[in-house]
XYZ file of C-alpha atoms in Angstrom:
604
model
C -29.550 -28.862 11.238
C -26.743 -30.637 13.025
C -24.138 -29.079 10.774
C -25.208 -25.583 11.813
C -25.777 -24.576 8.205
C -28.853 -22.686 7.167
C -29.698 -23.928 3.684
C -31.768 -21.879 1.269
C -34.505 -23.933 -0.398
C -35.361 -23.705 -4.069
C -37.651 -20.714 -3.567
C -35.164 -18.834 -1.397
C -31.913 -19.810 -3.070
C -29.079 -17.311 -2.906
C -27.246 -16.332 -6.056
C -23.630 -15.351 -5.542
C -21.599 -13.995 -8.432
C -18.327 -12.346 -9.290
C -18.359 -10.780 -12.742
C -15.249 -9.251 -14.250
C -15.127 -7.303 -17.494
C -11.906 -8.062 -19.292
C -12.650 -6.534 -22.659
C -12.935 -9.929 -24.357
C -15.689 -12.152 -25.694
C -17.193 -15.273 -24.196
C -16.465 -18.541 -25.946
C -19.437 -20.719 -26.795
C -19.306 -24.458 -26.268
C -18.318 -26.333 -29.455
C -20.921 -28.288 -31.358
C -21.366 -31.930 -30.440
C -20.806 -34.648 -33.086
C -24.555 -34.863 -33.682
C -24.684 -31.165 -34.514
C -26.262 -30.048 -31.251
C -24.674 -27.148 -29.382
C -24.617 -26.605 -25.660
C -26.037 -23.330 -24.380
C -23.403 -23.276 -21.666
C -20.639 -20.715 -21.986
C -17.202 -22.151 -21.416
C -14.306 -20.533 -19.631
C -11.634 -19.190 -21.947
C -8.551 -17.918 -20.153
C -6.012 -15.861 -22.016
C -2.356 -16.749 -21.892
C -0.844 -15.347 -18.714
C 1.742 -12.637 -18.951
C 5.145 -12.847 -17.303
C 4.460 -13.184 -13.536
C 7.437 -10.995 -12.739
C 5.614 -8.096 -14.401
C 2.631 -8.326 -12.015
C 1.332 -5.090 -10.556
C -2.028 -4.082 -9.115
C -3.900 -1.433 -11.125
C -5.573 1.535 -9.476
C -9.107 0.714 -8.413
C -12.454 2.112 -7.289
C -15.280 0.279 -5.565
C -18.859 0.626 -4.378
C -19.740 -1.830 -1.602
C -23.414 -2.274 -0.637
C -24.985 -4.420 2.078
C -28.622 -4.566 3.258
C -29.832 -6.975 5.943
C -33.024 -5.274 7.155
C -35.502 -3.514 4.885
C -37.835 -0.571 5.377
C -40.908 -2.025 3.650
C -40.314 -5.775 3.545
C -41.823 -8.130 6.112
C -39.281 -8.331 8.990
C -39.523 -12.118 8.798
C -37.745 -11.847 5.433
C -34.790 -9.857 6.765
C -31.367 -11.433 6.286
C -28.602 -12.247 8.749
C -25.236 -11.476 7.177
C -25.344 -9.058 4.190
C -24.184 -6.003 6.174
C -21.366 -7.878 7.922
C -20.387 -9.532 4.623
C -20.229 -6.116 2.939
C -18.146 -4.736 5.796
C -15.772 -7.717 5.601
C -15.348 -7.254 1.863
C -14.820 -3.511 2.365
C -12.083 -4.152 4.941
C -10.438 -6.647 2.597
C -10.453 -4.135 -0.264
C -8.769 -1.347 1.731
C -6.374 -3.626 3.618
C -2.717 -3.474 2.613
C -2.793 -7.263 2.923
C -5.692 -7.527 0.487
C -7.032 -5.339 -2.291
C -4.796 -2.427 -1.309
C -7.290 0.208 -2.497
C -7.111 3.690 -0.940
C -10.028 4.214 1.440
C -11.166 7.298 -0.477
C -11.602 5.083 -3.551
C -14.075 2.744 -1.825
C -17.593 3.960 -0.991
C -19.558 1.861 1.510
C -23.376 1.893 1.681
C -25.030 -0.256 4.341
C -28.444 -0.398 5.992
C -30.492 2.782 5.691
C -27.768 4.478 3.627
C -28.231 1.912 0.855
C -31.238 3.637 -0.720
C -32.060 3.409 -4.409
C -31.061 7.043 -4.869
C -27.679 6.571 -3.202
C -26.981 3.381 -5.144
C -27.826 5.092 -8.439
C -25.585 8.036 -7.589
C -22.581 5.889 -6.689
C -22.868 3.581 -9.710
C -24.162 5.949 -12.384
C -22.514 9.235 -11.363
C -19.484 8.674 -9.139
C -17.899 5.637 -10.821
C -18.073 7.081 -14.371
C -16.565 10.337 -13.080
C -13.459 8.771 -11.515
C -12.572 5.552 -13.367
C -10.009 5.672 -16.170
C -9.174 3.157 -18.875
C -6.379 1.467 -16.917
C -8.360 1.117 -13.671
C -10.213 -1.696 -11.932
C -13.807 -1.117 -10.809
C -15.634 -3.232 -8.232
C -19.343 -3.204 -7.385
C -20.382 -5.438 -4.492
C -23.969 -6.040 -3.392
C -25.198 -8.237 -0.544
C -28.899 -8.420 0.246
C -32.176 -9.476 -1.333
C -32.491 -10.038 -5.048
C -35.855 -9.911 -6.802
C -36.886 -11.201 -10.192
C -39.938 -11.126 -12.423
C -40.093 -12.801 -15.785
C -36.647 -12.507 -17.307
C -35.570 -9.395 -15.404
C -33.665 -9.405 -12.122
C -33.261 -6.641 -9.552
C -31.099 -5.822 -6.548
C -33.170 -4.676 -3.576
C -32.091 -1.413 -1.879
C -33.121 -0.607 1.689
C -36.201 1.363 0.578
C -37.495 -1.117 -2.018
C -41.286 -1.491 -2.176
C -42.285 -5.108 -2.978
C -45.539 -3.822 -4.474
C -43.687 -1.705 -7.048
C -40.216 -3.185 -7.141
C -39.861 -2.502 -10.873
C -39.484 1.198 -10.022
C -37.965 0.941 -6.526
C -35.301 -1.761 -7.057
C -32.108 -1.565 -9.122
C -32.237 -3.590 -12.374
C -29.351 -5.949 -13.068
C -29.378 -5.055 -16.760
C -29.014 -1.367 -15.862
C -25.993 -2.190 -13.723
C -24.451 -4.175 -16.570
C -25.104 -1.476 -19.173
C -23.733 1.316 -16.950
C -20.516 -0.593 -16.350
C -20.210 -1.547 -20.013
C -21.031 1.836 -21.560
C -20.303 4.560 -18.995
C -17.522 3.282 -16.747
C -14.212 3.368 -18.595
C -12.044 0.797 -16.854
C -10.019 -2.124 -18.117
C -11.345 -4.507 -15.458
C -14.842 -4.339 -13.977
C -15.992 -6.593 -11.185
C -19.504 -7.108 -9.875
C -19.801 -9.167 -6.720
C -23.443 -10.094 -6.133
C -24.371 -11.924 -2.954
C -28.155 -11.668 -3.305
C -30.709 -13.953 -1.691
C -34.197 -13.636 -3.123
C -37.396 -15.100 -1.801
C -40.701 -16.048 -3.364
C -42.311 -14.844 -0.149
C -40.925 -11.362 -0.739
C -42.076 -11.245 -4.361
C -44.360 -13.983 -5.723
C -42.967 -15.486 -8.895
C -39.310 -15.100 -7.957
C -37.334 -18.265 -8.567
C -33.691 -19.225 -8.502
C -33.804 -19.967 -12.227
C -35.216 -16.563 -13.216
C -32.623 -14.630 -11.229
C -29.852 -16.857 -12.558
C -31.006 -16.092 -16.095
C -30.792 -12.375 -15.385
C -27.283 -12.692 -13.955
C -26.302 -14.718 -16.997
C -27.787 -12.112 -19.312
C -25.850 -9.389 -17.539
C -22.707 -11.475 -17.942
C -22.307 -10.925 -21.683
C -18.805 -9.609 -22.171
C -17.984 -10.279 -18.527
C -16.076 -12.908 -16.626
C -18.691 -14.548 -14.406
C -17.790 -16.326 -11.182
C -20.915 -17.779 -9.587
C -21.254 -19.629 -6.311
C -23.163 -22.609 -7.666
C -23.872 -24.678 -10.685
C -27.343 -24.392 -12.147
C -30.057 -25.672 -9.773
C -27.632 -26.168 -6.886
C -28.496 -24.717 -3.507
C -26.404 -21.951 -1.978
C -26.051 -21.565 1.751
C -24.602 -19.523 4.563
C -23.193 -20.719 7.863
C -23.603 -18.770 11.128
C -20.645 -20.727 12.538
C -18.293 -19.778 9.705
C -16.065 -17.056 11.119
C -18.434 -14.454 12.526
C -21.216 -15.841 10.308
C -21.149 -15.424 6.535
C -22.215 -16.655 3.144
C -19.761 -19.302 1.973
C -18.838 -17.533 -1.242
C -18.153 -14.170 0.393
C -16.244 -15.758 3.260
C -13.790 -17.568 1.013
C -13.613 -14.623 -1.382
C -12.405 -12.440 1.503
C -10.071 -15.134 2.842
C -8.532 -15.559 -0.585
C -8.156 -11.842 -1.222
C -6.433 -11.398 2.146
C -3.624 -13.715 1.103
C -4.730 -17.301 1.545
C -5.177 -17.758 -2.209
C -1.491 -17.047 -2.892
C -0.098 -20.332 -4.203
C 3.494 -21.519 -3.842
C 5.887 -20.171 -4.835
C 4.632 -17.210 -2.828
C 5.079 -14.071 -4.947
C 3.108 -11.631 -2.787
C 0.182 -11.188 -5.199
C -3.278 -12.727 -5.543
C -4.027 -13.251 -9.223
C -7.434 -13.836 -10.782
C -6.514 -17.477 -11.449
C -5.423 -18.009 -7.848
C -8.514 -16.382 -6.370
C -10.909 -18.346 -8.576
C -9.166 -21.668 -7.925
C -9.068 -20.999 -4.180
C -12.758 -20.084 -3.902
C -13.929 -22.940 -6.139
C -11.975 -25.537 -4.191
C -12.725 -24.309 -0.678
C -16.445 -23.681 -1.138
C -17.005 -27.128 -2.647
C -14.842 -28.857 -0.005
C -16.503 -27.028 2.880
C -19.981 -27.846 1.588
C -19.054 -31.465 0.864
C -17.807 -31.893 4.417
C -21.340 -31.078 5.565
C -23.048 -33.415 3.089
C -24.007 -30.532 0.807
C -23.188 -29.792 -2.795
C -22.059 -26.357 -3.935
C -19.640 -25.727 -6.788
C -18.636 -22.189 -7.797
C -18.218 -21.927 -11.567
C -16.077 -19.482 -13.555
C -17.065 -18.415 -17.067
C -15.488 -15.813 -19.313
C -12.477 -14.534 -21.194
C -9.731 -13.007 -19.057
C -6.033 -12.795 -18.291
C -5.615 -15.073 -15.292
C -2.373 -13.390 -14.235
C -4.022 -10.030 -13.479
C -3.292 -9.146 -9.840
C -6.347 -8.469 -7.687
C -4.652 -8.184 -4.296
C -1.461 -8.243 -2.263
C -0.380 -11.005 0.079
C 2.007 -11.351 2.992
C 0.922 -14.940 3.670
C 3.695 -17.187 2.414
C 3.404 -20.968 2.751
C 6.225 -22.633 4.637
C 8.678 -24.959 2.833
C 6.858 -28.024 4.156
C 3.828 -27.066 2.061
C 5.626 -25.626 -0.952
C 4.029 -28.168 -3.269
C 0.630 -28.191 -1.601
C -2.436 -27.697 -3.738
C -5.021 -27.594 -0.945
C -5.603 -25.336 2.025
C -6.145 -26.496 5.571
C -8.407 -25.477 8.433
C -8.371 -24.873 12.167
C -11.014 -25.574 14.792
C -10.509 -23.372 17.851
C -11.967 -24.116 21.265
C -11.683 -22.080 24.466
C -12.188 -22.770 28.154
C -14.339 -19.769 29.085
C -17.048 -17.565 27.616
C -16.423 -14.264 25.861
C -12.987 -14.940 24.356
C -11.909 -12.870 21.345
C -10.089 -15.101 18.850
C -7.462 -13.524 16.593
C -5.871 -15.121 13.538
C -2.596 -13.571 12.383
C -3.428 -10.330 14.167
C -7.019 -10.015 12.886
C -10.121 -10.512 15.000
C -12.180 -13.472 13.812
C -14.968 -13.733 16.382
C -15.866 -13.711 20.084
C -16.703 -17.282 21.128
C -17.825 -19.232 24.189
C -16.446 -22.425 25.684
C -19.133 -24.673 24.200
C -19.031 -23.227 20.668
C -15.876 -24.208 18.739
C -14.859 -21.846 15.947
C -14.143 -23.248 12.484
C -11.612 -21.320 10.362
C -11.310 -23.056 6.977
C -9.473 -22.046 3.831
C -6.102 -21.204 5.394
C -2.897 -21.203 3.395
C -0.463 -23.913 4.378
C 2.247 -22.850 6.786
C 2.578 -21.133 10.139
C -0.304 -19.119 11.635
C -0.657 -17.415 15.019
C -3.869 -17.854 17.040
C -4.484 -15.632 20.078
C -7.294 -15.821 22.631
C -8.017 -12.593 24.526
C -10.314 -12.006 27.505
C -10.447 -8.753 29.449
C -8.782 -9.052 32.827
C -6.770 -12.148 31.890
C -3.459 -12.825 30.228
C -3.988 -13.824 26.576
C -3.073 -17.281 25.304
C -1.029 -17.447 22.101
C -0.462 -20.532 19.959
C 1.592 -20.839 16.784
C 0.322 -23.691 14.631
C 1.324 -25.139 11.271
C -1.581 -25.637 8.873
C -1.196 -28.631 6.575
C -3.006 -29.056 3.243
C -6.296 -30.888 3.472
C -5.975 -31.296 7.252
C -8.349 -30.019 9.945
C -6.358 -29.213 13.066
C -7.699 -28.492 16.542
C -6.370 -25.618 18.659
C -7.174 -25.258 22.362
C -6.805 -21.800 23.878
C -6.669 -21.760 27.665
C -7.332 -18.475 29.468
C -6.064 -19.250 32.966
C -4.330 -16.378 34.670
C -5.807 -13.100 35.807
C -3.798 -10.118 34.640
C -1.798 -9.682 37.809
C 1.589 -8.154 37.264
C 4.669 -8.397 39.493
C 4.598 -5.874 42.314
C 7.816 -4.278 41.128
C 6.425 -3.796 37.611
C 3.201 -2.316 39.005
C 5.154 0.034 41.267
C 7.230 1.242 38.318
C 4.050 1.829 36.313
C 2.501 3.818 39.169
C 5.577 6.036 39.468
C 5.581 6.670 35.743
C 1.882 7.506 35.664
C 2.351 9.987 38.503
C 4.589 11.943 36.122
C 2.470 11.484 33.032
C -0.357 13.927 32.358
C -3.032 12.013 30.437
C -4.880 13.578 27.578
C -8.004 11.868 26.321
C -6.460 11.314 22.909
C -3.494 12.431 20.873
C -6.090 13.231 18.216
C -8.080 15.560 20.487
C -8.136 18.976 18.822
C -8.325 21.009 22.015
C -5.465 18.993 23.543
C -3.173 20.104 20.748
C -3.397 23.682 22.011
C -3.627 23.002 25.746
C -0.601 23.701 27.907
C 1.204 20.611 29.134
C 1.628 20.261 32.888
C 4.792 18.164 32.607
C 8.330 19.172 31.897
C 10.515 17.273 29.474
C 12.483 15.975 32.442
C 9.273 14.564 33.951
C 8.426 12.848 30.689
C 11.913 11.411 30.287
C 11.754 9.983 33.809
C 8.286 8.562 33.123
C 9.635 6.933 29.983
C 12.364 5.233 32.006
C 9.799 3.931 34.507
C 7.580 2.462 31.785
C 10.538 0.867 30.000
C 11.645 -0.655 33.309
C 8.115 -1.938 33.986
C 8.096 -3.669 30.592
C 11.483 -5.190 31.325
C 10.103 -6.598 34.569
C 6.946 -7.863 32.852
C 7.077 -8.105 29.028
C 3.312 -8.896 28.993
C 2.372 -5.577 30.635
C 0.204 -3.992 27.912
C -0.636 -0.922 30.016
C 3.066 -0.154 30.448
C 3.557 -0.330 26.679
C 0.541 1.922 26.168
C 1.772 4.501 28.698
C 5.195 4.377 27.080
C 3.546 5.224 23.771
C 1.717 8.160 25.367
C 4.952 9.463 26.858
C 6.911 9.133 23.615
C 4.105 10.974 21.824
C 4.473 13.918 24.206
C 8.247 13.787 23.721
C 7.662 14.006 19.942
C 9.392 10.664 19.398
C 6.985 9.267 16.817
C 9.086 6.231 15.947
C 9.277 5.093 19.576
C 5.582 5.850 20.121
C 4.592 3.708 17.138
C 6.750 0.852 18.409
C 5.258 1.095 21.912
C 1.645 1.114 20.739
C 2.375 -1.749 18.367
C 3.839 -3.730 21.269
C 0.736 -3.030 23.370
C -1.410 -4.436 20.553
C 0.872 -7.439 20.193
C 0.325 -8.168 23.889
C -3.418 -7.443 23.797
C -5.011 -7.224 20.315
C -8.320 -6.109 21.888
C -6.754 -3.003 23.466
C -8.938 -0.448 21.679
C -7.333 2.634 23.247
C -3.902 1.464 22.111
C -5.227 0.867 18.598
C -6.731 4.370 18.490
C -3.484 5.971 19.671
C -1.483 3.850 17.237
C -3.732 5.127 14.462
C -3.165 8.684 15.673
C 0.579 8.270 15.325
C 0.132 6.744 11.878
C -1.814 9.838 10.836
C 0.894 12.129 12.182
C 3.542 10.228 10.207
C 1.564 10.336 6.955
C 0.203 6.768 7.037
C -3.483 7.688 6.909
C -4.517 4.615 4.902
C -3.092 2.283 7.545
C -4.735 4.403 10.247
C -8.101 3.901 8.538
C -7.546 0.148 8.608
C -6.628 0.179 12.315
C -9.614 2.323 13.278
C -12.008 0.172 11.267
C -10.740 -2.751 13.332
C -11.250 -0.736 16.530
C -14.806 0.083 15.419
C -15.375 -3.594 14.769
C -14.298 -4.348 18.340
C -16.436 -1.570 19.819
C -19.122 -0.567 17.302
C -20.852 1.724 19.839
C -17.716 3.680 20.723
C -18.368 7.190 19.408
C -14.796 8.328 20.099
C -13.417 5.591 17.856
C -15.805 6.612 15.079
C -14.838 10.269 15.484
C -11.158 9.373 15.131
C -12.025 7.247 12.108
C -13.580 10.362 10.561
C -10.306 12.207 11.181
C -8.322 9.407 9.532
C -10.603 9.406 6.494
C -10.066 13.168 6.179
C -6.306 12.723 6.120
C -6.793 10.021 3.491
C -8.913 12.421 1.374
C -12.012 10.220 1.746
C -14.490 13.045 2.364
C -17.729 11.079 2.050
C -16.536 8.300 4.334
C -15.335 10.918 6.837
C -18.771 12.529 6.929
C -20.439 9.127 7.396
C -18.104 8.107 10.223
C -18.644 11.425 12.002
C -22.404 11.117 11.560
C -22.294 7.593 13.025
C -20.404 8.938 16.041
C -22.987 11.683 16.552
C -25.839 9.191 16.244
C -24.363 7.471 19.307
C -23.469 10.634 21.245
C -24.696 13.947 19.922
C -22.285 15.914 22.138
C -19.099 14.506 20.571
C -17.406 17.780 19.651
C -14.643 16.175 17.585
C -17.206 14.398 15.413
C -18.933 17.747 14.845
C -15.649 19.331 13.773
C -14.566 16.519 11.450
C -18.008 16.381 9.859
C -17.755 20.101 9.206
C -14.339 19.696 7.600
C -15.680 16.858 5.448
C -18.653 18.956 4.333
C -16.322 21.828 3.454
C -14.154 19.563 1.297
C -17.205 18.029 -0.368
C -18.519 21.532 -1.072
C -15.229 22.523 -2.696
C -15.464 19.527 -5.033
C -19.188 19.893 -5.779
C -19.974 21.298 -9.248
C -23.700 21.808 -8.724
C -24.195 25.329 -7.203
C -27.272 24.525 -5.050
C -25.662 21.358 -3.702
C -22.409 23.232 -3.063
C -24.259 25.949 -1.170
C -26.076 23.357 0.927
C -22.837 21.559 1.848
C -21.162 24.875 2.685
C -24.084 25.724 4.944
C -23.768 22.378 6.738
C -20.031 22.981 7.211
C -20.626 26.477 8.608
C -23.248 25.157 11.026
C -20.895 22.451 12.290
C -17.990 24.865 12.795
C -20.199 27.277 14.740
C -21.565 24.431 16.818
C -18.046 23.197 17.550
C -17.006 26.630 18.824
C -20.047 26.816 21.108
C -19.450 23.301 22.426
C -15.776 23.839 23.258
C -15.418 27.601 23.808
C -12.423 27.097 21.551
C -11.297 29.947 19.333
C -8.586 29.695 16.727
C -7.981 31.613 13.493
C -7.725 28.222 11.789
C -11.432 27.591 12.284
C -12.958 31.024 12.889
C -12.584 31.890 9.203
C -14.925 29.052 8.246
């Protein structure tokens, strides 16, 4: 289609829903004058509390995404569920978003999203951690199946020939959250496309009925009205379902209405998603209207925001959009410091749903100076932005000479997070490092756009134990070049050393997004998760690193540490013994790989 949208037909319609338990009842539509009564359930919002009393409750989440299936015809695989789940996960753990600790969010994607793992996370883990005052989120993106009046979510290992025993029933999910998970607010985000070709007899209406049935006692936020089509757009950001895209955009701050108070409330998020999905679809001659049903306190805070509209838009009710074009292929486009997508010169990038006010757009291409534009987004206005990558990254000779002199004094270690490097003897003196620092500072003064000089300055300050200066230097390197993965990894390392593990996790997730096949990044992500007490996520990150390069000794070590922590928390003796055995094997393997001996690890 000319619009670039891929529309689901009536037999492959996608059902998107956000269901929140708020401990209330759903209001039924009043009787009509003739005595008839609508079967629709109307939205009943409780009176909002004082906005100055807003605070975000503690939360836990399970995020699931499946694009490709083990036993389903490959022709029925989906495009965006895994990336949508990852986007929602990043939004939940971002400080400018849901603000949840990484250890409180468990991510299952692809082959890890088996029926057994899904059951464990929802039916065992969530009930064991959630308390009455908490918020609980369950997100699923993938295929949905339905038969008769019962709907199912399809895990990676679902068997279409026996889906009633290999898929996860929606009514089971609803009953577990209602009866076993003790939390004040419960959210289920379902982004499930189902297909009659996958399971004969599946229809949009039957799955909608099941979602509606599961919505008793819940606030339901669905992507469409009854019988409307839902769609996804490969040109929207990096490609996404409309509902999930705007849900993430809103949670990351764009839903914060003037006056900007720094919080995203339920009312704000719902209004933002409803308006932007319908406007975006309408602009492409399509009809899609998210609908909210339920009984809830609209002032409950669901996320934090640092996006504040400028005074010129202080009374604006609508968001605006940007269309970014570039002059060469392979340009990474960043919006307010976050990577949106790599685009080519003939494929403009649409970024809708932006809060009114000032935003910074940066185009980055390796080997060239980045182009930065600050633009003001106006409500209801689509604004074009042209990024021009023109100049090769050639630095003044004096700046380059200063860098070379500094690097001659600087002994490079592969990473400030490298375990063996911590105990290795430095070949520089403090005087050498202080001189190197002066050279790098002088190089930056000569050329403020010299990202390598900022990076080397960070390395030097790290070795001089000046954490504050190192953080500032790495941050400057990333400001100059947001795609500088090594700088992002080292910045995360300093964050870990200064006790900011949660922020380090966020930075390393971004680095992994930039270079998903970089095993060193994934190994450092495992380390960050460990410092953030997210043992399961640490083990998964380390395993992902080893799947790419089996000889990554740091990944072996961090996986062993994660297994040891999981064993300490495990109550089942056989499972605890198995985890302890895995930890012991990894520690022994690490020692053989590195010839490294330390009392810290030899006792394991």
